[in-house]
Amino acid sequence: MNAPIQAIRGMNDILPEETPRWQHLEQLTRDWLSAWGYHEIRTPIIEQTGLFKRAIGEVTDIVEKEMYSFTDALNGEQLSLRPEGTAACVRAVVQHNLLYQSAQRLWYSGPMFRHERPQKGRYRQFHQIGVEAMGYADADMDAEHIVMTADLWRRIGLGGIRLELNTLGDSDARARFRNRLIDWFESHADQLDDDARRRLHTNPLRILDSKNPAMQALIEAAPRLEHDLDDAARAHFETVQRIVRAHDIEFRLNHRLVRGLDYYNYTVFEWITDELGAQGTVCAGGRYDGLIGQIGGKPHPACGYAIGIERLLALMEHAGIVPVDAGPDAYVVFAGTHAEAFAWQSARSLREAGLRVVLHCGGGSFKSQMKKADASGARFACIIGDDEAASGQISLKPLRDAREQARMPVEHVISTLLSKDCA
Ligand code: ATP
Ligand code: MG
């Protein structure tokens, strides 16, 4: 016998007992996004590697060590599985000139791929729902994104997710801050770890994002970007905070919040939970006014965020929000020469009436079929023997309560199963 083949480490099967939770969240997020006027966009899972290098930045964890990249064996193109959704979304908007007519409120969802060390809340294939608003320069859109995520937590029934906010200013402010940071870290070079030393001249802001415990004291004492902000950046950030406050959403200003990706400016935010251990960020995003130009489009301001679905599901489970798959309304069992055709026909009529119906497959005695009916979680068994088939009737047996079995025409089965006191 061949040895069984396992799934790739860090890439999970989502089994039938888990899919109801996914579907519940997917339905809920679709309704939520449509309530906020966002439209779905779907892009390929594979893109040119160059897109991610350009969008995310060469000197980032994602591009340096987390991307699944390969050479197309047929034409030699350098390709990557998408590690995030924003780059492709911007690429598609530019390619199809979507901003020509109007600004866009967009969303996407699906699997993302990063070669990370798998652990709880961190996988190599994981799922995100992302939101991007392109063509919006003002702070009201940054605020909309924060307020709408708070609305999602409310719709799901989740409390206790903290909001952290920061501003990165415009590119001039970042440039000034960058120089001050380099000077300061250079004067403390003996305390830098390898990652920080490597990034000192390419991406010093990223040092602030370091999770190395040995670096924390140094980072805490580092200069702050606050001092480099101009009036416009301050006003933008004030407006975001004012709108967020007006919605009674609490937040903490975190001057070290710089985000893992290169393309952010102005507002950055994260929603963090303390319930999931180290992998506590469930949602992260901010403004990226420079990105569309960087991808080769006519420059347009934009902002967006992404939600980690696995982390959100873990949080829901932790909070006891566990939807289960409702069994079928009816399980049809049948035996006898005339019964088969009538059973298929009855199942069809029930389904056409909007009921969920499982028709027994594989034959067997009534007794063994009834065991399957019970195990299916169905509310009722529809029992069809030659007798029933001859009279055009079904014996309807409640499986979840003590009511009596009764024989009736298909129309009565339908009205019984659809009636409220049977739901
Ligand atoms: P982290 O600091 O946890 O690595 P990140 O900054 O790399 O996060 P983003 O690129 O901003 O994360 O992705 C947005 C969200 O997607 C994260 O807040 C998280 O909820 C989720 N996410 C990111 N990477 C993973 C992963 N490997 N497995 C599961 N979820 C992830
Ligand atoms: Mg990461």
Short mmCIF file of C-alpha atoms and ligand atoms in Angstrom, two decimals:
data_model
loop_
_atom_site.label_atom_id
_atom_site.label_comp_id
_atom_site.label_asym_id
_atom_site.label_seq_id
_atom_site.Cartn_x
_atom_site.Cartn_y
_atom_site.Cartn_z
CA MET A 1 0.00 0.00 0.00
CA ASN A 2 1.22 3.52 -0.71
CA ALA A 3 2.11 5.74 2.23
CA PRO A 4 -0.57 8.38 2.79
CA ILE A 5 0.22 11.93 1.70
CA GLN A 6 -0.24 14.75 4.18
CA ALA A 7 -1.24 18.36 3.57
CA ILE A 8 1.59 20.91 3.53
CA ARG A 9 2.62 22.06 7.01
CA GLY A 10 0.81 25.24 8.03
CA MET A 11 -1.87 24.72 5.37
CA ASN A 12 -5.08 23.46 6.89
CA ASP A 13 -8.06 21.50 5.69
CA ILE A 14 -11.30 23.07 6.83
CA LEU A 15 -13.42 20.04 7.65
CA PRO A 16 -17.23 19.77 7.36
CA GLU A 17 -17.67 20.22 11.11
CA GLU A 18 -15.83 23.57 10.88
CA THR A 19 -17.36 24.95 7.69
CA PRO A 20 -20.62 26.12 9.34
CA ARG A 21 -18.57 28.62 11.38
CA TRP A 22 -16.82 29.83 8.22
CA GLN A 23 -20.07 30.11 6.32
CA HIS A 24 -21.72 31.94 9.20
CA LEU A 25 -18.90 34.49 9.25
CA GLU A 26 -18.82 34.76 5.45
CA GLN A 27 -22.55 35.44 5.29
CA LEU A 28 -22.33 37.95 8.10
CA THR A 29 -19.40 39.82 6.51
CA ARG A 30 -21.08 39.91 3.09
CA ASP A 31 -24.18 41.50 4.64
CA TRP A 32 -22.00 43.92 6.61
CA LEU A 33 -19.96 44.97 3.56
CA SER A 34 -23.05 45.49 1.49
CA ALA A 35 -24.60 47.54 4.33
CA TRP A 36 -21.57 49.83 4.09
CA GLY A 37 -21.73 50.09 0.28
CA TYR A 38 -18.62 48.07 -0.62
CA HIS A 39 -18.29 45.98 -3.81
CA GLU A 40 -16.45 42.72 -4.16
CA ILE A 41 -13.40 42.33 -6.40
CA ARG A 42 -11.75 38.96 -7.17
CA THR A 43 -8.18 38.76 -8.38
CA PRO A 44 -5.93 35.76 -9.19
CA ILE A 45 -4.08 33.98 -6.38
CA ILE A 46 -0.80 34.12 -8.35
CA GLU A 47 0.79 37.38 -9.52
CA GLN A 48 4.14 38.48 -10.92
CA THR A 49 6.66 38.51 -8.06
CA GLY A 50 7.59 42.04 -9.13
CA LEU A 51 4.15 43.31 -8.09
CA PHE A 52 4.70 42.33 -4.47
CA LYS A 53 8.29 43.58 -4.47
CA ARG A 54 7.11 46.94 -5.70
CA ALA A 55 4.02 47.19 -3.49
CA ILE A 56 5.18 45.69 -0.22
CA GLY A 57 8.85 46.68 -0.43
CA GLU A 58 12.01 44.64 -0.99
CA VAL A 59 13.21 45.05 2.58
CA THR A 60 10.26 43.54 4.38
CA ASP A 61 9.71 40.22 6.15
CA ILE A 62 7.14 39.25 3.56
CA VAL A 63 9.29 39.82 0.48
CA GLU A 64 12.60 38.80 2.05
CA LYS A 65 11.53 35.52 3.57
CA GLU A 66 7.81 34.75 3.52
CA MET A 67 6.75 34.59 -0.14
CA TYR A 68 6.08 31.37 -2.03
CA SER A 69 7.85 32.29 -5.25
CA PHE A 70 8.70 30.13 -8.23
CA THR A 71 9.71 30.30 -11.85
CA ASP A 72 7.02 29.36 -14.34
CA ALA A 73 8.56 26.28 -15.96
CA LEU A 74 6.94 27.06 -19.30
CA ASN A 75 7.92 30.67 -19.85
CA GLY A 76 10.41 31.53 -17.12
CA GLU A 77 8.24 34.22 -15.47
CA GLN A 78 8.88 34.93 -11.79
CA LEU A 79 5.60 34.34 -9.96
CA SER A 80 4.41 34.33 -6.35
CA LEU A 81 1.40 33.13 -4.43
CA ARG A 82 -0.18 36.27 -3.04
CA PRO A 83 0.93 37.01 0.55
CA GLU A 84 -1.73 39.72 0.94
CA GLY A 85 -4.54 41.26 -1.07
CA THR A 86 -3.88 44.98 -1.45
CA ALA A 87 -1.20 44.77 -4.16
CA ALA A 88 -3.38 42.73 -6.53
CA CYS A 89 -6.40 44.89 -5.79
CA VAL A 90 -4.49 48.04 -6.72
CA ARG A 91 -3.02 46.31 -9.77
CA ALA A 92 -6.51 45.38 -10.98
CA VAL A 93 -7.91 48.86 -10.34
CA VAL A 94 -5.05 50.42 -12.32
CA GLN A 95 -5.16 47.83 -15.10
CA HIS A 96 -8.90 48.27 -15.64
CA ASN A 97 -8.86 51.99 -15.05
CA LEU A 98 -11.59 51.75 -12.42
CA LEU A 99 -10.77 55.12 -10.89
CA TYR A 100 -11.41 56.93 -14.16
CA GLN A 101 -15.14 57.16 -13.49
CA SER A 102 -15.39 57.28 -9.72
CA ALA A 103 -13.75 56.50 -6.43
CA GLN A 104 -14.08 52.87 -5.39
CA ARG A 105 -15.15 51.13 -2.20
CA LEU A 106 -13.94 47.55 -2.65
CA TRP A 107 -13.55 44.32 -0.72
CA TYR A 108 -11.96 40.94 -1.35
CA SER A 109 -11.56 37.72 0.55
CA GLY A 110 -9.64 34.50 0.16
CA PRO A 111 -6.49 32.57 0.98
CA MET A 112 -3.11 34.26 1.38
CA PHE A 113 0.27 32.50 1.56
CA ARG A 114 3.28 33.26 3.74
CA HIS A 115 6.15 30.96 4.60
CA GLU A 116 6.11 31.59 8.35
CA ARG A 117 6.68 29.32 11.32
CA PRO A 118 3.27 27.71 11.84
CA GLN A 119 1.77 28.18 15.31
CA LYS A 120 -1.60 29.00 16.82
CA GLY A 121 -3.04 31.91 14.84
CA ARG A 122 -0.19 31.84 12.32
CA TYR A 123 -0.41 29.63 9.26
CA ARG A 124 1.20 29.33 5.82
CA GLN A 125 -2.15 29.43 4.09
CA PHE A 126 -4.52 31.73 5.94
CA HIS A 127 -7.56 33.78 4.96
CA GLN A 128 -8.24 37.47 4.94
CA ILE A 129 -11.16 39.74 4.27
CA GLY A 130 -9.80 43.03 3.03
CA VAL A 131 -11.37 46.40 2.36
CA GLU A 132 -9.87 49.11 0.12
CA ALA A 133 -11.23 52.59 -0.54
CA MET A 134 -9.46 54.22 -3.50
CA GLY A 135 -9.78 57.82 -4.57
CA TYR A 136 -10.56 59.14 -1.08
CA ALA A 137 -8.11 61.67 0.35
CA ASP A 138 -9.92 62.88 3.44
CA ALA A 139 -9.77 61.65 6.99
CA ASP A 140 -13.47 60.73 6.98
CA MET A 141 -12.61 57.60 5.00
CA ASP A 142 -9.90 56.55 7.49
CA ALA A 143 -12.56 56.99 10.18
CA GLU A 144 -15.18 55.08 8.17
CA HIS A 145 -12.85 52.07 8.10
CA ILE A 146 -12.39 52.13 11.84
CA VAL A 147 -16.06 52.68 12.61
CA MET A 148 -17.17 49.97 10.18
CA THR A 149 -14.84 47.38 11.75
CA ALA A 150 -16.30 48.26 15.16
CA ASP A 151 -19.71 47.63 13.57
CA LEU A 152 -18.53 44.19 12.43
CA TRP A 153 -17.43 43.22 15.95
CA ARG A 154 -20.88 44.30 17.16
CA ARG A 155 -22.67 42.28 14.46
CA ILE A 156 -20.63 39.19 15.31
CA GLY A 157 -21.22 39.71 19.02
CA LEU A 158 -17.57 40.22 19.97
CA GLY A 159 -16.39 42.57 22.68
CA GLY A 160 -12.96 43.30 24.09
CA ILE A 161 -11.06 43.99 20.85
CA ARG A 162 -8.83 47.00 21.50
CA LEU A 163 -8.10 49.70 18.93
CA GLU A 164 -4.59 51.16 18.55
CA LEU A 165 -3.96 54.18 16.36
CA ASN A 166 -0.98 56.05 15.02
CA THR A 167 -0.09 58.43 12.23
CA LEU A 168 2.99 58.15 10.04
CA GLY A 169 2.62 61.61 8.53
CA ASP A 170 3.38 62.35 4.88
CA SER A 171 6.48 61.20 3.04
CA ASP A 172 8.46 64.34 4.01
CA ALA A 173 7.78 63.72 7.67
CA ARG A 174 8.77 60.10 7.30
CA ALA A 175 11.99 61.13 5.55
CA ARG A 176 12.89 63.54 8.37
CA PHE A 177 11.99 60.96 10.98
CA ARG A 178 13.95 58.31 9.12
CA ASN A 179 17.13 60.39 9.31
CA ARG A 180 16.67 61.08 13.00
CA LEU A 181 16.05 57.40 13.64
CA ILE A 182 19.15 56.33 11.73
CA ASP A 183 21.31 58.80 13.67
CA TRP A 184 19.89 57.64 16.94
CA PHE A 185 20.11 53.89 16.26
CA GLU A 186 23.66 54.37 14.92
CA SER A 187 24.63 55.92 18.21
CA HIS A 188 23.26 52.77 19.91
CA ALA A 189 24.58 50.32 17.33
CA ASP A 190 25.97 47.96 19.97
CA GLN A 191 22.40 47.23 21.15
CA LEU A 192 20.92 46.36 17.71
CA ASP A 193 20.12 42.77 16.74
CA ASP A 194 21.02 41.38 13.30
CA ASP A 195 17.67 42.23 11.71
CA ALA A 196 17.85 45.79 12.97
CA ARG A 197 21.44 46.25 11.82
CA ARG A 198 20.52 45.02 8.37
CA ARG A 199 17.52 47.34 8.19
CA LEU A 200 19.17 50.39 9.69
CA HIS A 201 19.81 52.10 6.36
CA THR A 202 17.15 50.48 4.21
CA ASN A 203 14.12 50.51 6.47
CA PRO A 204 14.82 51.93 9.95
CA LEU A 205 11.12 52.47 10.77
CA ARG A 206 10.69 48.74 10.66
CA ILE A 207 13.04 48.40 13.63
CA LEU A 208 10.26 49.94 15.73
CA ASP A 209 8.10 46.96 14.74
CA SER A 210 10.62 44.43 16.12
CA LYS A 211 9.24 41.74 18.38
CA ASN A 212 12.66 40.88 19.86
CA PRO A 213 12.29 41.32 23.66
CA ALA A 214 15.95 42.35 23.95
CA MET A 215 15.27 45.36 21.72
CA GLN A 216 12.20 46.69 23.50
CA ALA A 217 13.86 49.10 25.93
CA LEU A 218 15.91 50.63 23.13
CA ILE A 219 12.85 51.02 20.92
CA GLU A 220 10.85 52.59 23.72
CA ALA A 221 13.54 55.24 24.12
CA ALA A 222 13.85 55.94 20.37
CA PRO A 223 12.82 59.29 18.85
CA ARG A 224 9.14 59.71 17.94
CA LEU A 225 7.66 60.67 14.61
CA GLU A 226 5.17 62.99 16.30
CA HIS A 227 7.71 65.82 16.23
CA ASP A 228 8.08 65.63 12.45
CA LEU A 229 4.38 65.97 11.62
CA ASP A 230 3.22 69.06 9.75
CA ASP A 231 -0.10 70.85 10.34
CA ALA A 232 -1.93 68.95 7.60
CA ALA A 233 -0.96 65.58 9.06
CA ARG A 234 -1.95 66.70 12.54
CA ALA A 235 -5.33 67.95 11.32
CA HIS A 236 -5.94 64.72 9.39
CA PHE A 237 -5.22 62.64 12.46
CA GLU A 238 -7.35 64.90 14.68
CA THR A 239 -10.35 64.42 12.38
CA VAL A 240 -9.96 60.63 12.43
CA GLN A 241 -9.88 60.67 16.22
CA ARG A 242 -12.83 63.05 16.48
CA ILE A 243 -15.11 60.83 14.35
CA VAL A 244 -13.98 57.66 16.09
CA ARG A 245 -14.59 59.24 19.50
CA ALA A 246 -18.04 60.41 18.40
CA HIS A 247 -18.91 56.72 17.96
CA ASP A 248 -17.83 55.93 21.52
CA ILE A 249 -14.99 53.79 20.26
CA GLU A 250 -12.09 53.75 22.68
CA PHE A 251 -8.53 53.68 21.40
CA ARG A 252 -4.94 53.97 22.48
CA LEU A 253 -2.37 56.05 20.62
CA ASN A 254 0.65 53.83 19.97
CA HIS A 255 3.60 55.71 18.52
CA ARG A 256 5.38 52.43 17.79
CA LEU A 257 2.67 51.17 15.48
CA VAL A 258 4.32 51.31 12.05
CA ARG A 259 2.81 48.17 10.43
CA GLY A 260 4.70 45.45 8.65
CA LEU A 261 4.22 46.78 5.13
CA ASP A 262 6.03 49.65 3.47
CA TYR A 263 3.22 51.48 1.79
CA TYR A 264 1.46 53.21 4.65
CA ASN A 265 1.29 56.96 5.33
CA TYR A 266 -0.90 59.02 7.68
CA THR A 267 -3.30 56.84 9.68
CA VAL A 268 -2.38 53.29 10.72
CA PHE A 269 -4.50 51.18 13.02
CA GLU A 270 -4.77 47.72 14.51
CA TRP A 271 -7.52 45.89 16.36
CA ILE A 272 -5.95 43.65 18.98
CA THR A 273 -7.30 41.02 21.35
CA ASP A 274 -5.65 39.68 24.48
CA GLU A 275 -7.55 36.38 24.25
CA LEU A 276 -5.38 34.70 21.62
CA GLY A 277 -1.89 34.97 23.09
CA ALA A 278 0.92 36.35 20.96
CA GLN A 279 -1.05 36.34 17.68
CA GLY A 280 -3.47 39.00 18.90
CA THR A 281 -3.90 41.33 15.90
CA VAL A 282 -7.18 40.46 14.19
CA CYS A 283 -7.36 43.45 11.88
CA ALA A 284 -4.80 45.91 10.58
CA GLY A 285 -4.68 48.69 8.06
CA GLY A 286 -4.29 52.33 7.25
CA ARG A 287 -3.75 54.91 4.54
CA TYR A 288 -1.47 54.26 1.55
CA ASP A 289 -1.66 57.34 -0.66
CA GLY A 290 1.55 56.49 -2.53
CA LEU A 291 0.82 52.93 -3.54
CA ILE A 292 -1.32 53.41 -6.64
CA GLY A 293 1.37 55.60 -8.19
CA GLN A 294 4.02 53.09 -7.17
CA ILE A 295 2.14 50.32 -9.03
CA GLY A 296 2.20 52.50 -12.13
CA GLY A 297 -1.22 54.11 -11.99
CA LYS A 298 -2.11 57.80 -11.98
CA PRO A 299 -1.64 58.70 -8.28
CA HIS A 300 -4.78 58.50 -6.17
CA PRO A 301 -5.14 58.52 -2.40
CA ALA A 302 -6.39 55.33 -0.78
CA CYS A 303 -6.76 53.46 2.48
CA GLY A 304 -7.73 49.98 3.56
CA TYR A 305 -7.35 47.15 6.01
CA ALA A 306 -7.37 43.37 6.28
CA ILE A 307 -8.97 41.05 8.81
CA GLY A 308 -7.38 37.69 9.68
CA ILE A 309 -10.25 35.21 9.43
CA GLU A 310 -8.65 32.35 11.39
CA ARG A 311 -7.94 34.70 14.29
CA LEU A 312 -11.46 36.10 14.19
CA LEU A 313 -12.91 32.57 14.17
CA ALA A 314 -10.72 31.61 17.12
CA LEU A 315 -11.98 34.64 18.96
CA MET A 316 -15.60 33.74 18.17
CA GLU A 317 -15.04 30.23 19.45
CA HIS A 318 -13.43 31.64 22.59
CA ALA A 319 -16.52 33.81 23.08
CA GLY A 320 -18.82 30.79 22.66
CA ILE A 321 -20.20 31.91 19.28
CA VAL A 322 -20.34 28.46 17.68
CA PRO A 323 -22.91 28.00 14.92
CA VAL A 324 -23.54 24.36 14.06
CA ASP A 325 -24.76 22.87 10.82
CA ALA A 326 -28.52 22.30 11.05
CA GLY A 327 -29.38 18.80 9.83
CA PRO A 328 -31.67 18.32 6.84
CA ASP A 329 -35.41 18.85 7.21
CA ALA A 330 -36.12 15.36 5.99
CA TYR A 331 -34.32 12.09 5.31
CA VAL A 332 -36.16 9.88 2.80
CA VAL A 333 -35.92 6.13 3.34
CA PHE A 334 -37.48 3.66 0.93
CA ALA A 335 -37.63 -0.02 0.02
CA GLY A 336 -39.67 -1.89 -2.54
CA THR A 337 -39.91 -2.06 -6.30
CA HIS A 338 -42.39 0.81 -6.72
CA ALA A 339 -41.02 2.86 -3.86
CA GLU A 340 -37.80 3.99 -5.58
CA ALA A 341 -39.36 6.18 -8.26
CA PHE A 342 -41.84 7.69 -5.79
CA ALA A 343 -39.06 8.41 -3.28
CA TRP A 344 -36.98 10.31 -5.87
CA GLN A 345 -40.04 12.21 -7.01
CA SER A 346 -41.09 13.10 -3.44
CA ALA A 347 -37.59 14.28 -2.53
CA ARG A 348 -37.65 16.51 -5.59
CA SER A 349 -41.04 18.02 -4.65
CA LEU A 350 -39.82 18.72 -1.10
CA ARG A 351 -36.66 20.41 -2.38
CA GLU A 352 -38.63 22.50 -4.84
CA ALA A 353 -40.67 23.70 -1.86
CA GLY A 354 -37.42 24.96 -0.31
CA LEU A 355 -36.81 22.10 2.11
CA ARG A 356 -33.44 20.47 2.74
CA VAL A 357 -33.74 16.80 1.87
CA VAL A 358 -31.40 13.81 1.93
CA LEU A 359 -32.49 10.83 -0.13
CA HIS A 360 -31.05 7.59 1.19
CA CYS A 361 -28.47 5.99 -1.10
CA GLY A 362 -27.12 2.47 -0.90
CA GLY A 363 -30.22 0.42 -0.10
CA GLY A 364 -30.51 -1.77 3.01
CA SER A 365 -33.32 -2.64 5.38
CA PHE A 366 -35.73 -0.01 6.74
CA LYS A 367 -34.09 -0.51 10.12
CA SER A 368 -30.57 0.29 8.88
CA GLN A 369 -31.87 3.20 6.80
CA MET A 370 -33.64 4.65 9.86
CA LYS A 371 -30.33 4.57 11.75
CA LYS A 372 -28.79 6.68 8.97
CA ALA A 373 -31.78 9.03 9.08
CA ASP A 374 -31.31 9.53 12.80
CA ALA A 375 -27.54 10.05 12.47
CA SER A 376 -28.05 12.65 9.75
CA GLY A 377 -29.61 15.01 12.28
CA ALA A 378 -32.78 15.25 10.15
CA ARG A 379 -35.94 16.50 11.85
CA PHE A 380 -38.16 13.97 10.07
CA ALA A 381 -37.91 10.67 8.25
CA CYS A 382 -40.08 10.23 5.17
CA ILE A 383 -40.77 6.53 4.97
CA ILE A 384 -41.82 5.08 1.62
CA GLY A 385 -42.64 1.42 1.06
CA ASP A 386 -44.60 -0.10 -1.81
CA ASP A 387 -47.77 0.51 0.21
CA GLU A 388 -47.09 4.21 0.46
CA ALA A 389 -46.00 4.37 -3.18
CA ALA A 390 -49.25 2.71 -4.31
CA SER A 391 -51.37 5.24 -2.39
CA GLY A 392 -49.16 8.23 -3.28
CA GLN A 393 -48.52 8.89 0.41
CA ILE A 394 -45.56 9.22 2.77
CA SER A 395 -45.29 8.02 6.36
CA LEU A 396 -43.84 11.03 8.15
CA LYS A 397 -41.96 10.19 11.35
CA PRO A 398 -40.69 12.94 13.67
CA LEU A 399 -37.15 12.05 14.76
CA ARG A 400 -36.56 14.70 17.42
CA ASP A 401 -39.69 14.46 19.53
CA ALA A 402 -42.28 11.92 20.68
CA ARG A 403 -45.01 12.79 18.19
CA GLU A 404 -46.68 9.91 16.35
CA GLN A 405 -45.81 8.81 12.85
CA ALA A 406 -48.58 9.74 10.37
CA ARG A 407 -49.35 8.90 6.75
CA MET A 408 -50.13 11.78 4.39
CA PRO A 409 -49.78 13.01 0.79
CA VAL A 410 -46.61 14.85 -0.26
CA GLU A 411 -48.37 18.25 -0.10
CA HIS A 412 -49.17 17.67 3.57
CA VAL A 413 -45.60 16.63 4.28
CA ILE A 414 -44.48 19.92 2.74
CA SER A 415 -46.94 22.07 4.69
CA THR A 416 -46.13 20.23 7.92
CA LEU A 417 -42.37 20.69 7.47
CA LEU A 418 -42.78 24.33 6.51
CA SER A 419 -45.18 25.16 9.36
CA LYS A 420 -43.76 27.27 12.20
CA ASP A 421 -44.39 24.89 15.09
CA CYS A 422 -42.34 22.34 13.18
CA ALA A 423 -39.35 24.61 12.62
P1 ATP B 1 1.83 39.82 12.24
O1 ATP B 1 2.49 40.97 12.89
O2 ATP B 1 0.90 39.04 13.18
O3 ATP B 1 2.73 38.95 11.45
P2 ATP B 1 1.19 41.25 9.84
O4 ATP B 1 1.50 42.64 10.14
O5 ATP B 1 2.16 40.42 9.08
O6 ATP B 1 0.79 40.46 11.19
P3 ATP B 1 -0.88 41.93 7.94
O7 ATP B 1 -0.02 41.70 6.77
O8 ATP B 1 -1.23 43.29 8.33
O9 ATP B 1 -0.27 41.14 9.19
O10 ATP B 1 -2.22 41.06 7.79
C1 ATP B 1 -3.46 41.47 8.35
C2 ATP B 1 -4.00 40.42 9.27
O11 ATP B 1 -3.94 39.12 8.68
C3 ATP B 1 -3.22 40.23 10.55
O12 ATP B 1 -3.60 41.20 11.49
C4 ATP B 1 -3.63 38.86 10.98
O13 ATP B 1 -4.90 38.88 11.60
C5 ATP B 1 -3.74 38.13 9.67
N1 ATP B 1 -2.51 37.37 9.39
C6 ATP B 1 -1.33 37.82 8.91
N2 ATP B 1 -0.44 36.82 8.76
C7 ATP B 1 -1.09 35.69 9.16
C8 ATP B 1 -0.72 34.30 9.23
N3 ATP B 1 0.47 33.89 8.84
N4 ATP B 1 -1.65 33.43 9.70
C9 ATP B 1 -2.88 33.84 10.09
N5 ATP B 1 -3.28 35.11 10.04
C10 ATP B 1 -2.41 36.04 9.57
MG MG B 2 3.62 38.98 9.57
#
